[in-house]
C-alpha positions in Angstrom: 9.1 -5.4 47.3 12.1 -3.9 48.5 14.1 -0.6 46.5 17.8 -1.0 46.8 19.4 2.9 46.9 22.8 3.6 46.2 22.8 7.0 47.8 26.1 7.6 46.7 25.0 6.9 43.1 21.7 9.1 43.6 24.1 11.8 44.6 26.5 11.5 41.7 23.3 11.2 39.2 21.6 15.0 40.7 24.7 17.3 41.0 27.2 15.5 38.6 29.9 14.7 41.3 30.7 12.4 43.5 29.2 12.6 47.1 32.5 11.0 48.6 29.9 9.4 51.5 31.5 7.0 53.9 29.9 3.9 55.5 31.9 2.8 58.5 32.6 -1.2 59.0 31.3 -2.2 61.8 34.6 -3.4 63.5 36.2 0.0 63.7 32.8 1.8 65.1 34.4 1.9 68.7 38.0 2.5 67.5 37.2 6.0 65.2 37.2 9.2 66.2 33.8 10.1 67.0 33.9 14.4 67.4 35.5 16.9 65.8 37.6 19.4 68.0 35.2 21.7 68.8 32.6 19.3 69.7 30.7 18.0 66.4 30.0 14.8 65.4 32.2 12.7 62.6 29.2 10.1 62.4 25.1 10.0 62.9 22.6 8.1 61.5 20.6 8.1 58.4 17.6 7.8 58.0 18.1 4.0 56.4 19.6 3.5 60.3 23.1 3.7 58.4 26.7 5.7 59.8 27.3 8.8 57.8 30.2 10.7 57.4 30.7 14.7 58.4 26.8 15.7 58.9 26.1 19.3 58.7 23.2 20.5 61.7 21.0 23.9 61.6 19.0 25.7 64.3 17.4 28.1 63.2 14.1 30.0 64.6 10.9 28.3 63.9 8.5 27.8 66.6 5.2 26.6 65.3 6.3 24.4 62.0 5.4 21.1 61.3 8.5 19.0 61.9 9.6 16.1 59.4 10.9 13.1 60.9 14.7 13.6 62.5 14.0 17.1 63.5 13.6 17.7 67.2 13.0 21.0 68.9 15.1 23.3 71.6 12.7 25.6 72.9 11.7 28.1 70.1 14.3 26.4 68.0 14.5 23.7 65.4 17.5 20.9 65.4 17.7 20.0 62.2 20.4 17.3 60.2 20.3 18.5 56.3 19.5 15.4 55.1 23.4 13.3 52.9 24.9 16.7 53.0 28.3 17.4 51.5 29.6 20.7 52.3 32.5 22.9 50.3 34.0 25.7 52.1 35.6 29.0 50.0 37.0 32.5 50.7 39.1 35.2 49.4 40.9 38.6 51.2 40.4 42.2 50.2 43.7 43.1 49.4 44.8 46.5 48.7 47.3 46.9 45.4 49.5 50.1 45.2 52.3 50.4 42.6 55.2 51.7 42.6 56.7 54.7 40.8 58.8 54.2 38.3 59.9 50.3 39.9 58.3 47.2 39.3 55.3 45.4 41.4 53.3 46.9 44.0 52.6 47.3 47.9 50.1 44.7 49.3 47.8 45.7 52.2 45.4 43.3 53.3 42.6 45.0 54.4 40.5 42.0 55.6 38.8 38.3 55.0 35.8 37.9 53.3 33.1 36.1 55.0 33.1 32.9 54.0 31.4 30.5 51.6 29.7 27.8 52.4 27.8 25.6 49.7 26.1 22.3 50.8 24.8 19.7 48.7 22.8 17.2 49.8 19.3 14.8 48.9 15.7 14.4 50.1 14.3 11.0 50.2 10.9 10.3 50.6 9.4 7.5 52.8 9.0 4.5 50.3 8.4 5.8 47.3 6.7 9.4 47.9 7.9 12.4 46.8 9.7 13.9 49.8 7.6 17.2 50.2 7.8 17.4 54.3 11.5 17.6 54.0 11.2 20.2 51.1 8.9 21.9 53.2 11.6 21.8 56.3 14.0 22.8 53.4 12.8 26.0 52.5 12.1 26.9 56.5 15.7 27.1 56.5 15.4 29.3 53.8 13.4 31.5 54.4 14.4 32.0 58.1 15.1 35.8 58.3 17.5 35.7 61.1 21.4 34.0 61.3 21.3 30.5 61.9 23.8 28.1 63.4 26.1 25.5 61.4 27.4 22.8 63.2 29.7 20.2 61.1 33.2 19.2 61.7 34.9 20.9 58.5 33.1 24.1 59.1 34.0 24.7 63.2 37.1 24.8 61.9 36.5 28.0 60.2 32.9 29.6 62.3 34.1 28.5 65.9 35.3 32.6 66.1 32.2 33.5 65.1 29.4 31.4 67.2 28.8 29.0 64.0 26.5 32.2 62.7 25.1 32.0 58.9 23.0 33.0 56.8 21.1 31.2 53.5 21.8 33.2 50.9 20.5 30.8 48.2 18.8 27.6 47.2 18.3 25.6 44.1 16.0 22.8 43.7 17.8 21.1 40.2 15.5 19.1 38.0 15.8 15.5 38.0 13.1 13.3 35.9 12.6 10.2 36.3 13.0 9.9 40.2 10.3 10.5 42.4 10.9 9.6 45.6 14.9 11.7 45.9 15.3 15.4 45.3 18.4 17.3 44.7 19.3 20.5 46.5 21.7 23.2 46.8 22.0 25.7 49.8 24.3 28.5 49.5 25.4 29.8 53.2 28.3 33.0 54.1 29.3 33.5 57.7 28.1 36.0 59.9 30.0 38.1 62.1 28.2 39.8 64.8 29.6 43.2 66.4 29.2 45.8 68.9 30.0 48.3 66.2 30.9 50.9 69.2 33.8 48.2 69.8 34.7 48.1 66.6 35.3 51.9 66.6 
């Protein structure tokens, strides 16, 4: 018996909006861009053997962890594709207000930019109809991972490419969704990371 998956529905149905996934026509597979300027990939495969749009990639330290299928390994490093990801990107300045005497608005100084925001969305599917717990597993590796991690997607080089793709998981949510075993929902909350010689700096 075959299980037809709309996995743009699937998304839609877990996090309320719309996963905006794209599914290439065959004809234009040799005409489309296929990497981003600084060296990601627009398309890779699914695990259904289907094109997807923007993927997002982590390594991140973790010698000696049982790997789920699509993961490979760089030396003490895992390679890992979050599984239908859909990434959002947001950041604010510190700004310094100082008003005037006695006139009317105020001296800006900018003092810096904020690290920035990175929230990816994205869903586990298990092999047939299984509950998907090896990629959970894999899932809260990432997590967990005490040290920076890189992030390698097309719409986030454009912002980390300064700062060697660094990041660091800051959150994770798991949401609840009954009546659907084999797909799970998650939510990964990432901010840049800078590193510094700090005698540099001063």
């Amino acid at each position: 018996m075959s299980i037809q998956l709309s996995i743009a529905q699937l998304f839609s149905d877990v996090h309320g909006v719309d996963a905006g996934f794209e599914f290439a026509p065959v004809a234009d597979v040799f005409s489309r861009k296929q990497y981003g300027d600084y060296g990601s990939p627009y398309y890779k495969k699914d695990q259904f053997g289907r094109d997807y749009y923007l993927p997002a990639t982590v390594t991140f330290a973790g010698g000696g962890i049982v790997l789920p299928d699509g993961a490979v390994t760089s030396g003490l490093n895992v390679i890992w594709d979050l599984p239908f990801a859909v990434v959002a990107i947001d950041n604010t300045k510190t700004i310094i207000k100082t008003g005037m005497t006695e006139r009317e608005g105020a001296v800006n100084q900018v003092v810096n930019i904020n690290s920035y925001n990175i929230n990816i969305k994205g869903l586990l599917i298990g092999k047939g109809n299984e509950y998907p717990e090896d990629l959970e597993k894999m899932l809260r590796d990432v997590f967990v991972s005490g040290s920076a991690m890189a992030l390698r997607n097309v719409k986030t080089d454009i912002y980390l490419n300064g700062m060697g793709y660094n990041v660091i998981v800051e959150s994770i949510n798991i949401p609840a969704h009954p009546g659907v075993q084999h797909v799970v929902g998650y939510d990964l909350r990432l901010t840049s990371n800078s590193i510094f010689d700090l005698e540099e700096i001063g």
